[in-house]
Protein backbone atom coordinates (compact mmCIF):
# COMPACT_ATOMS: atom_id res chain seq x y z
CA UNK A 1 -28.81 -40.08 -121.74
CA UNK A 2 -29.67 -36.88 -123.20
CA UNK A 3 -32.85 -34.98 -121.58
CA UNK A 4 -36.35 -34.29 -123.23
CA UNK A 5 -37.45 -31.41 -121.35
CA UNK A 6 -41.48 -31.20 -120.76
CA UNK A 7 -43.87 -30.42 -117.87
CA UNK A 8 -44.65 -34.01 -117.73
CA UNK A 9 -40.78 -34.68 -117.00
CA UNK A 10 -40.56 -31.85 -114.32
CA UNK A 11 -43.20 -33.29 -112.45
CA UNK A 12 -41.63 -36.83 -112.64
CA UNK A 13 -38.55 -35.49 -112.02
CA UNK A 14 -37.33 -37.65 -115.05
CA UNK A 15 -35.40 -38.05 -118.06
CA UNK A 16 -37.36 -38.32 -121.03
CA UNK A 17 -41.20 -37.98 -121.88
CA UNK A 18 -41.62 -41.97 -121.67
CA UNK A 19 -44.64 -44.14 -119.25
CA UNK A 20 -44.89 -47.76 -119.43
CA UNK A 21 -48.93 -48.50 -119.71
CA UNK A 22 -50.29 -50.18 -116.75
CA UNK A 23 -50.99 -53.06 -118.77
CA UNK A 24 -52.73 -56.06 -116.37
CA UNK A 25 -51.38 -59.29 -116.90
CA UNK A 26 -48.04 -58.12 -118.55
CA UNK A 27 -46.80 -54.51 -116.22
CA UNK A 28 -45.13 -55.91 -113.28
CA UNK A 29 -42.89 -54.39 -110.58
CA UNK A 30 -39.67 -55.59 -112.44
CA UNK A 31 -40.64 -54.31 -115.81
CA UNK A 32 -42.07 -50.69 -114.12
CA UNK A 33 -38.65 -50.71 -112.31
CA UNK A 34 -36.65 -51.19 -115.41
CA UNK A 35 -38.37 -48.19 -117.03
CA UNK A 36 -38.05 -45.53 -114.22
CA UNK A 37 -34.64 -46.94 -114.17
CA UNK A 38 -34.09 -46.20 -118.14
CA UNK A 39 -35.25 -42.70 -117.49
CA UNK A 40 -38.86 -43.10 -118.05
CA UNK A 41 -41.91 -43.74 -115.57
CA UNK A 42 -43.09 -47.42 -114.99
CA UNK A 43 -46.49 -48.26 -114.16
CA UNK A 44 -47.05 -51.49 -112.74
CA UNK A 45 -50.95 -52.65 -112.45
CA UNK A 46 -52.30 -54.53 -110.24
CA UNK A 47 -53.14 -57.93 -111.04
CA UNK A 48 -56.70 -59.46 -109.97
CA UNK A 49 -55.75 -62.89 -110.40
CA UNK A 50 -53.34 -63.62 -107.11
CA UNK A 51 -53.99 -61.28 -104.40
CA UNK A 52 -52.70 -59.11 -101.96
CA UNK A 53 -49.99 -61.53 -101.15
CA UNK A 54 -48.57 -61.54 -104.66
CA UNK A 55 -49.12 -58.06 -105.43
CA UNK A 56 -46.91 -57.09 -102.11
CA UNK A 57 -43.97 -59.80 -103.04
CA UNK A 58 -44.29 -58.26 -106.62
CA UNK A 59 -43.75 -54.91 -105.76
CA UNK A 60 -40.85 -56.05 -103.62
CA UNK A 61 -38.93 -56.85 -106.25
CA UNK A 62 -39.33 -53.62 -107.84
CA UNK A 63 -37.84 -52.09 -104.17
CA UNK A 64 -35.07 -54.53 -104.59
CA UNK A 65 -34.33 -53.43 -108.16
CA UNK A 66 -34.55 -49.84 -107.98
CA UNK A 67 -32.60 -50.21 -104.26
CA UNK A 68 -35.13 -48.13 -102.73
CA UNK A 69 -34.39 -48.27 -99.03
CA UNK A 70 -37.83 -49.85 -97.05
CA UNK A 71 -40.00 -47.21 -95.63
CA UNK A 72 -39.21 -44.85 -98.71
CA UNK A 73 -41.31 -44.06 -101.50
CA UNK A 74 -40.80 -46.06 -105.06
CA UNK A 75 -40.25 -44.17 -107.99
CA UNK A 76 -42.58 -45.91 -110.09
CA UNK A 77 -46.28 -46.01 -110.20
CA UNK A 78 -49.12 -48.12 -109.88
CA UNK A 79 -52.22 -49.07 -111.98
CA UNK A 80 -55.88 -50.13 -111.35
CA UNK A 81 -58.90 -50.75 -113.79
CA UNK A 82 -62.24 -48.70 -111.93
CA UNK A 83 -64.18 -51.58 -112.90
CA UNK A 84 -62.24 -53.77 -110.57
CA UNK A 85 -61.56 -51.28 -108.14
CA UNK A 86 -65.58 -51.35 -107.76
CA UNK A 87 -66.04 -55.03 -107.08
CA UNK A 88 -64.79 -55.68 -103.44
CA UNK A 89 -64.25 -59.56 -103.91
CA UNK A 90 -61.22 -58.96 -106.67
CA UNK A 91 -59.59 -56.98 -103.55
CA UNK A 92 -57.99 -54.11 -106.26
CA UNK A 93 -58.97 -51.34 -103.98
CA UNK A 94 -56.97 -53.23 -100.80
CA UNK A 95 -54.26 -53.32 -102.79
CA UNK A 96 -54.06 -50.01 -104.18
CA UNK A 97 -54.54 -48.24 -100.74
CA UNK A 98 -51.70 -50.92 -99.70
CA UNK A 99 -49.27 -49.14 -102.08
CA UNK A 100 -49.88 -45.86 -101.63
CA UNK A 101 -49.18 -46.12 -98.01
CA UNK A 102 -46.43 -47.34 -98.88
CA UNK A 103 -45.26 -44.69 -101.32
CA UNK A 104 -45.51 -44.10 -105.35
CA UNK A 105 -44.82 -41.93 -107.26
CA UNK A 106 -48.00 -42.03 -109.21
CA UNK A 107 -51.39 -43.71 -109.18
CA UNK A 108 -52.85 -44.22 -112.79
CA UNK A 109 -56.56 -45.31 -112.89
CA UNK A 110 -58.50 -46.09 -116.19
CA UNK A 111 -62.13 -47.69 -117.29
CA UNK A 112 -64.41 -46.95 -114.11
CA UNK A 113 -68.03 -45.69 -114.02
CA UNK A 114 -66.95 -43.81 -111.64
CA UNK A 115 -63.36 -42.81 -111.05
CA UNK A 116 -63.78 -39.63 -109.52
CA UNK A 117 -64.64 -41.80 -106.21
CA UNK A 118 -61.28 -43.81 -106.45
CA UNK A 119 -59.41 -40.23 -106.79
CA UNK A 120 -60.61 -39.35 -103.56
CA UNK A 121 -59.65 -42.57 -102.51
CA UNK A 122 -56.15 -42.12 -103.11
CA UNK A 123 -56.40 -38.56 -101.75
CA UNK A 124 -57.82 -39.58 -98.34
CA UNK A 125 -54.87 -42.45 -98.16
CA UNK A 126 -52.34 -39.69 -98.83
CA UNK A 127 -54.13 -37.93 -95.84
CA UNK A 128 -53.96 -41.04 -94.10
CA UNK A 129 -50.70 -41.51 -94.38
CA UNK A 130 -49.54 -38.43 -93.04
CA UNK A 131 -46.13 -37.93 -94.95
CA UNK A 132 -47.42 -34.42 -96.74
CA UNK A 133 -46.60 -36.49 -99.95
CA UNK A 134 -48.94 -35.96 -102.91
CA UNK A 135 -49.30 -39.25 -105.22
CA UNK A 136 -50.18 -38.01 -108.42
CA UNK A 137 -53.17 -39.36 -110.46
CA UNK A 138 -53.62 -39.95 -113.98
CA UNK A 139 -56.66 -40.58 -115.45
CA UNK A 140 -56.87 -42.82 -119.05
CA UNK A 141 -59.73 -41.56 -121.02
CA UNK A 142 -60.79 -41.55 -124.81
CA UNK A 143 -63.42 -38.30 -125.18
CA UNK A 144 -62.61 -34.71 -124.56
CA UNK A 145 -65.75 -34.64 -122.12
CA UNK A 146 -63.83 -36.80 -119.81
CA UNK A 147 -60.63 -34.96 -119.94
CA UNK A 148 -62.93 -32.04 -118.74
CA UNK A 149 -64.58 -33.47 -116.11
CA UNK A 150 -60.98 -35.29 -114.97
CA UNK A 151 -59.35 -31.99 -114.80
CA UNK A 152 -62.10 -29.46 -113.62
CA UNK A 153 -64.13 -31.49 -111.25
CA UNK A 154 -61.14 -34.38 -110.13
CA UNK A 155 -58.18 -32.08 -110.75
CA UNK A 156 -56.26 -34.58 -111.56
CA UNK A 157 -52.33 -34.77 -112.23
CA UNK A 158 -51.97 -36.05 -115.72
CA UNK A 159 -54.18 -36.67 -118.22
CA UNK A 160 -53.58 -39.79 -120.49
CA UNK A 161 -55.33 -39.47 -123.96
CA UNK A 162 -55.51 -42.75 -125.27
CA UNK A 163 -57.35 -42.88 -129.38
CA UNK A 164 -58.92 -45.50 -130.35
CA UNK A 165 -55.95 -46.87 -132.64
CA UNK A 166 -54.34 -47.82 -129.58
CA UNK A 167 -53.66 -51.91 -128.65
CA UNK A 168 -55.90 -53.41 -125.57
CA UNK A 169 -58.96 -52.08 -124.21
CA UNK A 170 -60.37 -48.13 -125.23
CA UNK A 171 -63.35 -46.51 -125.37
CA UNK A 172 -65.26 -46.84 -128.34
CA UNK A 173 -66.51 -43.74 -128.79
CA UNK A 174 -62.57 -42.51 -129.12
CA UNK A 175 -61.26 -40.97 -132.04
CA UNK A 176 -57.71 -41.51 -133.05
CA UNK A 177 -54.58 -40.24 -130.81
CA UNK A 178 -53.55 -37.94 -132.78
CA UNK A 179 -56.90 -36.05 -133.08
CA UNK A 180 -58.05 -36.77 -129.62
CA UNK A 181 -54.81 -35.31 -128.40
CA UNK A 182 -55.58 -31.89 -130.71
CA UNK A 183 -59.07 -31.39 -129.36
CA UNK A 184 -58.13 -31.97 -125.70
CA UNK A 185 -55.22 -29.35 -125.93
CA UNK A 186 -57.30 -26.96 -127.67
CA UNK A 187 -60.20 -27.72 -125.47
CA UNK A 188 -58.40 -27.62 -122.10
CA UNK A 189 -57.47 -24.10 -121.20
CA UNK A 190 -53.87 -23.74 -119.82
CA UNK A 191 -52.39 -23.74 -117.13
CA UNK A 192 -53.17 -27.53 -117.54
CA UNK A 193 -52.11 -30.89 -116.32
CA UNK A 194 -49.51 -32.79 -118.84
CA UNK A 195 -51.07 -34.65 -121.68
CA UNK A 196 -49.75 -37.96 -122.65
CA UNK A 197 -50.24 -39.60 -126.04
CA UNK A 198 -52.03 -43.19 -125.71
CA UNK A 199 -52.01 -45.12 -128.72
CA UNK A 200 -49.02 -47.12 -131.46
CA UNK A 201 -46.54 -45.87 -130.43
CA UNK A 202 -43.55 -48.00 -131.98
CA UNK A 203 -40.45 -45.60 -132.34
CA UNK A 204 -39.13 -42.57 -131.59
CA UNK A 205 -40.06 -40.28 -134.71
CA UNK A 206 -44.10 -41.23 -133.07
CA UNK A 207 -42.77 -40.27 -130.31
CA UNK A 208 -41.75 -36.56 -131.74
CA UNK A 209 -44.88 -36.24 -133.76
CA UNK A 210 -46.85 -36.33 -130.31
CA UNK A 211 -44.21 -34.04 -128.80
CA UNK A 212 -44.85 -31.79 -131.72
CA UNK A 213 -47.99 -32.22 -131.76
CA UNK A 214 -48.25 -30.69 -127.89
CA UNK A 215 -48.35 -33.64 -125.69
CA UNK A 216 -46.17 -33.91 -123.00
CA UNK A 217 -45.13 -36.99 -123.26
CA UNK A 218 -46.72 -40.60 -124.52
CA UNK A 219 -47.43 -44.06 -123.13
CA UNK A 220 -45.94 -46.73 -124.62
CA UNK A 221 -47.57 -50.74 -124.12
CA UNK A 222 -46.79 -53.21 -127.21
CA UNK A 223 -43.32 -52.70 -127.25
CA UNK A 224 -42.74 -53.79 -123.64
CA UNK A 225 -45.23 -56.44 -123.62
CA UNK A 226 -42.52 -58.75 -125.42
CA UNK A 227 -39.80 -57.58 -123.42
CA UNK A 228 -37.65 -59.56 -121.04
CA UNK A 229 -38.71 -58.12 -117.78
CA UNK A 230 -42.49 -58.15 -118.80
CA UNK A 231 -44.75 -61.38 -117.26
CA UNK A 232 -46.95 -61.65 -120.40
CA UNK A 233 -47.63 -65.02 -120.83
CA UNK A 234 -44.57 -66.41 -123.39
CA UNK A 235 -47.61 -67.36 -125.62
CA UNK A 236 -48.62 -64.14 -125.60
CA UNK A 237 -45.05 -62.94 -125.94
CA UNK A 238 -44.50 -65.22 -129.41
CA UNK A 239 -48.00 -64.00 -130.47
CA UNK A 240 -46.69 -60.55 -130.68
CA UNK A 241 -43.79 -61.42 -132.08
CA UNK A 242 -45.14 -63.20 -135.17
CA UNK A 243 -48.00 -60.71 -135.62
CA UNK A 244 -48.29 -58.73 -138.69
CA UNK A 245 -49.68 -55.18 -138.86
CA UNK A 246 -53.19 -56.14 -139.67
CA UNK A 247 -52.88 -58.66 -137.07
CA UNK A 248 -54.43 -56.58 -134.29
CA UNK A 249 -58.32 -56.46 -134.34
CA UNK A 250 -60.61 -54.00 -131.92
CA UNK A 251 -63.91 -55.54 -131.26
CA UNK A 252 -66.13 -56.91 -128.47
CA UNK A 253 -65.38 -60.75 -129.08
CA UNK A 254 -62.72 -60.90 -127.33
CA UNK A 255 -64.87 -59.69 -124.09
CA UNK A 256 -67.56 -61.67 -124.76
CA UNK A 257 -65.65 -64.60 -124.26
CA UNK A 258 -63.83 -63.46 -121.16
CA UNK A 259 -67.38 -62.37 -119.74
CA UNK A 260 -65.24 -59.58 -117.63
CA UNK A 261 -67.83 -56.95 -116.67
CA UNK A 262 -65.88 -53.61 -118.64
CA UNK A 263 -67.61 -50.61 -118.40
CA UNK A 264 -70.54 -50.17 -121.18
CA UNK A 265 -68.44 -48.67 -124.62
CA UNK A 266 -65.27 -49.93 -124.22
CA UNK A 267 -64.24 -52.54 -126.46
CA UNK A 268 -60.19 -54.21 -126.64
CA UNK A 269 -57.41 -54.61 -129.53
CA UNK A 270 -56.32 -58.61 -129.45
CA UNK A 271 -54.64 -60.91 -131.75
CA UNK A 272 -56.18 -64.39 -132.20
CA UNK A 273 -57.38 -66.09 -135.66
CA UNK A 274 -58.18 -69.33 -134.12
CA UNK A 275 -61.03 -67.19 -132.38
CA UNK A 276 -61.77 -64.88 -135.16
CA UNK A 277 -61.98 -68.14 -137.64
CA UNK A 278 -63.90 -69.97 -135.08
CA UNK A 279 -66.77 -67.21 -135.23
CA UNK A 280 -66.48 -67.14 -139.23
CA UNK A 281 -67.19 -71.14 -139.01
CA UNK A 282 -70.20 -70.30 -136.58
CA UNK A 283 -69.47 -71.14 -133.66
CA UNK A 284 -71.49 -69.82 -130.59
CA UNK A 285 -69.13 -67.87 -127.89
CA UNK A 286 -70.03 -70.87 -124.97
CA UNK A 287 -68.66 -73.47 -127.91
CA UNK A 288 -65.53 -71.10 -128.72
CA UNK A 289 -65.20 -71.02 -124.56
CA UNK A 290 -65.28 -75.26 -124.74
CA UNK A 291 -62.88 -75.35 -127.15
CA UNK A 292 -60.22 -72.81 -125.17
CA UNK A 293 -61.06 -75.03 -122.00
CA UNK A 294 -60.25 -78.32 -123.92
CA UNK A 295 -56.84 -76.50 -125.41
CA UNK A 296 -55.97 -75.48 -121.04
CA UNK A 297 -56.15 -79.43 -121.38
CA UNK A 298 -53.94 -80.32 -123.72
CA UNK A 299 -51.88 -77.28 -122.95
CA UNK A 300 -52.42 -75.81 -127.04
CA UNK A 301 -52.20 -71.76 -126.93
CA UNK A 302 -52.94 -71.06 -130.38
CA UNK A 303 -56.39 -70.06 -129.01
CA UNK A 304 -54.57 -67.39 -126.78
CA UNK A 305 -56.26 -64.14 -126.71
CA UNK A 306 -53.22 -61.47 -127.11
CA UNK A 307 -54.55 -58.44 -126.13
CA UNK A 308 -51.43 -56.08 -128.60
CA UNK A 309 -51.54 -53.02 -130.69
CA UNK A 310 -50.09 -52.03 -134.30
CA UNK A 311 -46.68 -52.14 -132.88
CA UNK A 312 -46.38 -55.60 -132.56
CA UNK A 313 -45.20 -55.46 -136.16
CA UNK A 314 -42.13 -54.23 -135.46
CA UNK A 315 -41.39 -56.29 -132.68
CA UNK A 316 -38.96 -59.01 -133.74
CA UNK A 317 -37.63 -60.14 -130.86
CA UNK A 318 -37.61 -60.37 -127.24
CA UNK A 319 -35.65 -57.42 -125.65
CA UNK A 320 -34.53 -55.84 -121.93
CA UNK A 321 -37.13 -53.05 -121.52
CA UNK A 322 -33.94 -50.99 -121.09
CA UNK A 323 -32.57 -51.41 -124.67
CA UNK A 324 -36.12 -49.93 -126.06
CA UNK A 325 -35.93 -46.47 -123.47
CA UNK A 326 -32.90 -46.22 -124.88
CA UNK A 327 -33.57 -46.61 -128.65
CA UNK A 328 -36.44 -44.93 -128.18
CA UNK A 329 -34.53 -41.57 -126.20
CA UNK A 330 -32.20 -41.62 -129.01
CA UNK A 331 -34.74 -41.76 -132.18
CA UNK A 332 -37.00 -39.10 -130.29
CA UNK A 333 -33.95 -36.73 -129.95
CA UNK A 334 -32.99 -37.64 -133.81
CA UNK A 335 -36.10 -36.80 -134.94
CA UNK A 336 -36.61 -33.46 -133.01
CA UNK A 337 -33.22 -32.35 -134.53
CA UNK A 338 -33.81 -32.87 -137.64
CA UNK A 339 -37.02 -31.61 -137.53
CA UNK A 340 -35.43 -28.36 -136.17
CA UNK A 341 -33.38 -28.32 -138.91
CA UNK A 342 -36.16 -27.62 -141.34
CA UNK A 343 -37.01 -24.30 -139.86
CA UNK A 344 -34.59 -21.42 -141.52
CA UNK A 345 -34.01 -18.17 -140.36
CA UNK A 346 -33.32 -16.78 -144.34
């Protein structure tokens, strides 16, 4: 595999400009494995739902995959939502000091009122753990204000801008990638952490227009949600692949029906017309809620709630997360060429 030099790559010490999202229900250890593997950096998150238990038999497998010897640090990293870090009886923040004593490469934390608490938390665990390792944070965010106050008051690692066209949960108040991406370069004064692109990404020539653009490298979630090595529900999986481009809808419905406690002005991408028709006919959300318990019951999914971005448009099938790296590697190097190409010297 060719290289795709950036800062974000030196730091990573890896091959191309590429991070799996830490995408809950879908990012495990086997699918962040298969990424780092590929050349990229895998995040896997943490899921609420099973436990410490399951989250340390999860990332297991990822050892076993990347045959990283016990007692050494993985080359992947691991993701946790604030919001659930800051409710003790989910158990997110056990976990998350669990595998950082054990070793990552990189701790990526999103949607918290207050994340600056859990980046001292990982910093005192580093302490704790007494290896002079440094896990590097990234913080998600959608507003230049808190890629300021993640940088010069958290001093954070890596800064993930993620717009508001992005698939899954944002902030609101987010403009698109692309421009959110502008202002925080031109807003952040350099020397500054890497910048990664957040938002539908679905090939390589994306890819290049963020490189070009000045980030340091991009985040990419639809496209390994149907993959192979992914543990997105296989609903959820033939959801994306049978969406169309307009598909994808942000709103708060989908959260309102969940009734998880997100932070205040963040609102989530999803697929799901049962739901969205359901609401058009009237429906209250407690009725909608009655009718996805009685489909559990008869075991119908076509109420599924698929949280998916733009991308899922171009998925078509259900692929090793290693086949996309390298497709996308090799259309991000096209596309930089032949961009190159259009500069002449006479």
């Amino acid at each position: 595999m060719a290289r795709i030099e950036t800062d974000f790559t030196q730091l990573l010490s890896v091959k191309t400009p590429i991070a799996l999202a830490a995408m809950t229900f879908v990012s495990g250890g086997l699918l962040a494995a298969e990424v780092s593997l590929a050349g990229g950096v895998g995040f896997m998150a943490i899921d609420f739902r099973f436990g410490m238990e399951s989250f340390q038999a999860d990332f297991e497998r990822a050892r076993q995959r990347l045959g990283t010897p016990a007692g050494q640090p993985l080359p992947i990293g691991v993701g946790a939502l604030g919001w659930l870090l800051d409710a003790p009886p989910f158990g997110v923040a056990d976990m998350l000091k669990w595998a950082v004593m054990q070793g990552v490469k990189a701790v990526w934390l999103s949607f918290g009122d207050d994340l600056g608490k859990w980046v001292q938390f990982v910093r005192e665990a580093d302490t704790e753990r007494g290896d002079g390792r440094k896990t590097l944070i990234a913080i998600q965010l959608g507003t230049v204000e808190q890629a300021k106050q993640a940088v010069e008051e958290w001093k954070v690692d890596i800064v993930i801008a993620q717009g508001t066209d992005a698939g899954g949960h944002a902030w609101a108040a987010a403009p698109s990638t692309a421009v959110l991406l502008t202002r925080i370069l031109t807003t952040l004064p350099s020397p500054r952490p890497p910048v990664l692109a957040a938002g539908t990404v679905a090939s390589g020539a994306q890819i290049a227009a963020f490189l070009t653009l000045g980030a340091s490298g991009v985040v990419v979630g639809t496209l390994f949600a149907a993959t192979t090595e992914s543990i997105y529900d296989p609903a959820c999986k033939d959801g994306i692949l049978n969406a169309g481009f307009e598909d994808p809808i942000r709103n708060t419905l989908w959260d309102r029906i969940q009734g998880f406690p997100w932070p205040k002005g963040v609102d989530g991408r999803a697929i799901s017309k049962r739901i969205l028709n359901d609401e058009v006919a009237g429906l209250t959300i407690e009725q909608i809620r009655e009718k996805m318990q009685e489909d559990t019951k008869t075991g119908d999914k076509s109420r599924e709630i698929v949280w998916s971005g733009a991308p899922a448009a171009y998925v078509k099938e259900i692929r090793p997360a290693k086949d996309i790296m390298e497709q996308l590697n090799r259309e991000t190097i096209d596309s930089l060429r032949k961009a190159s190409e259009l500069v002449k010297t006479s």
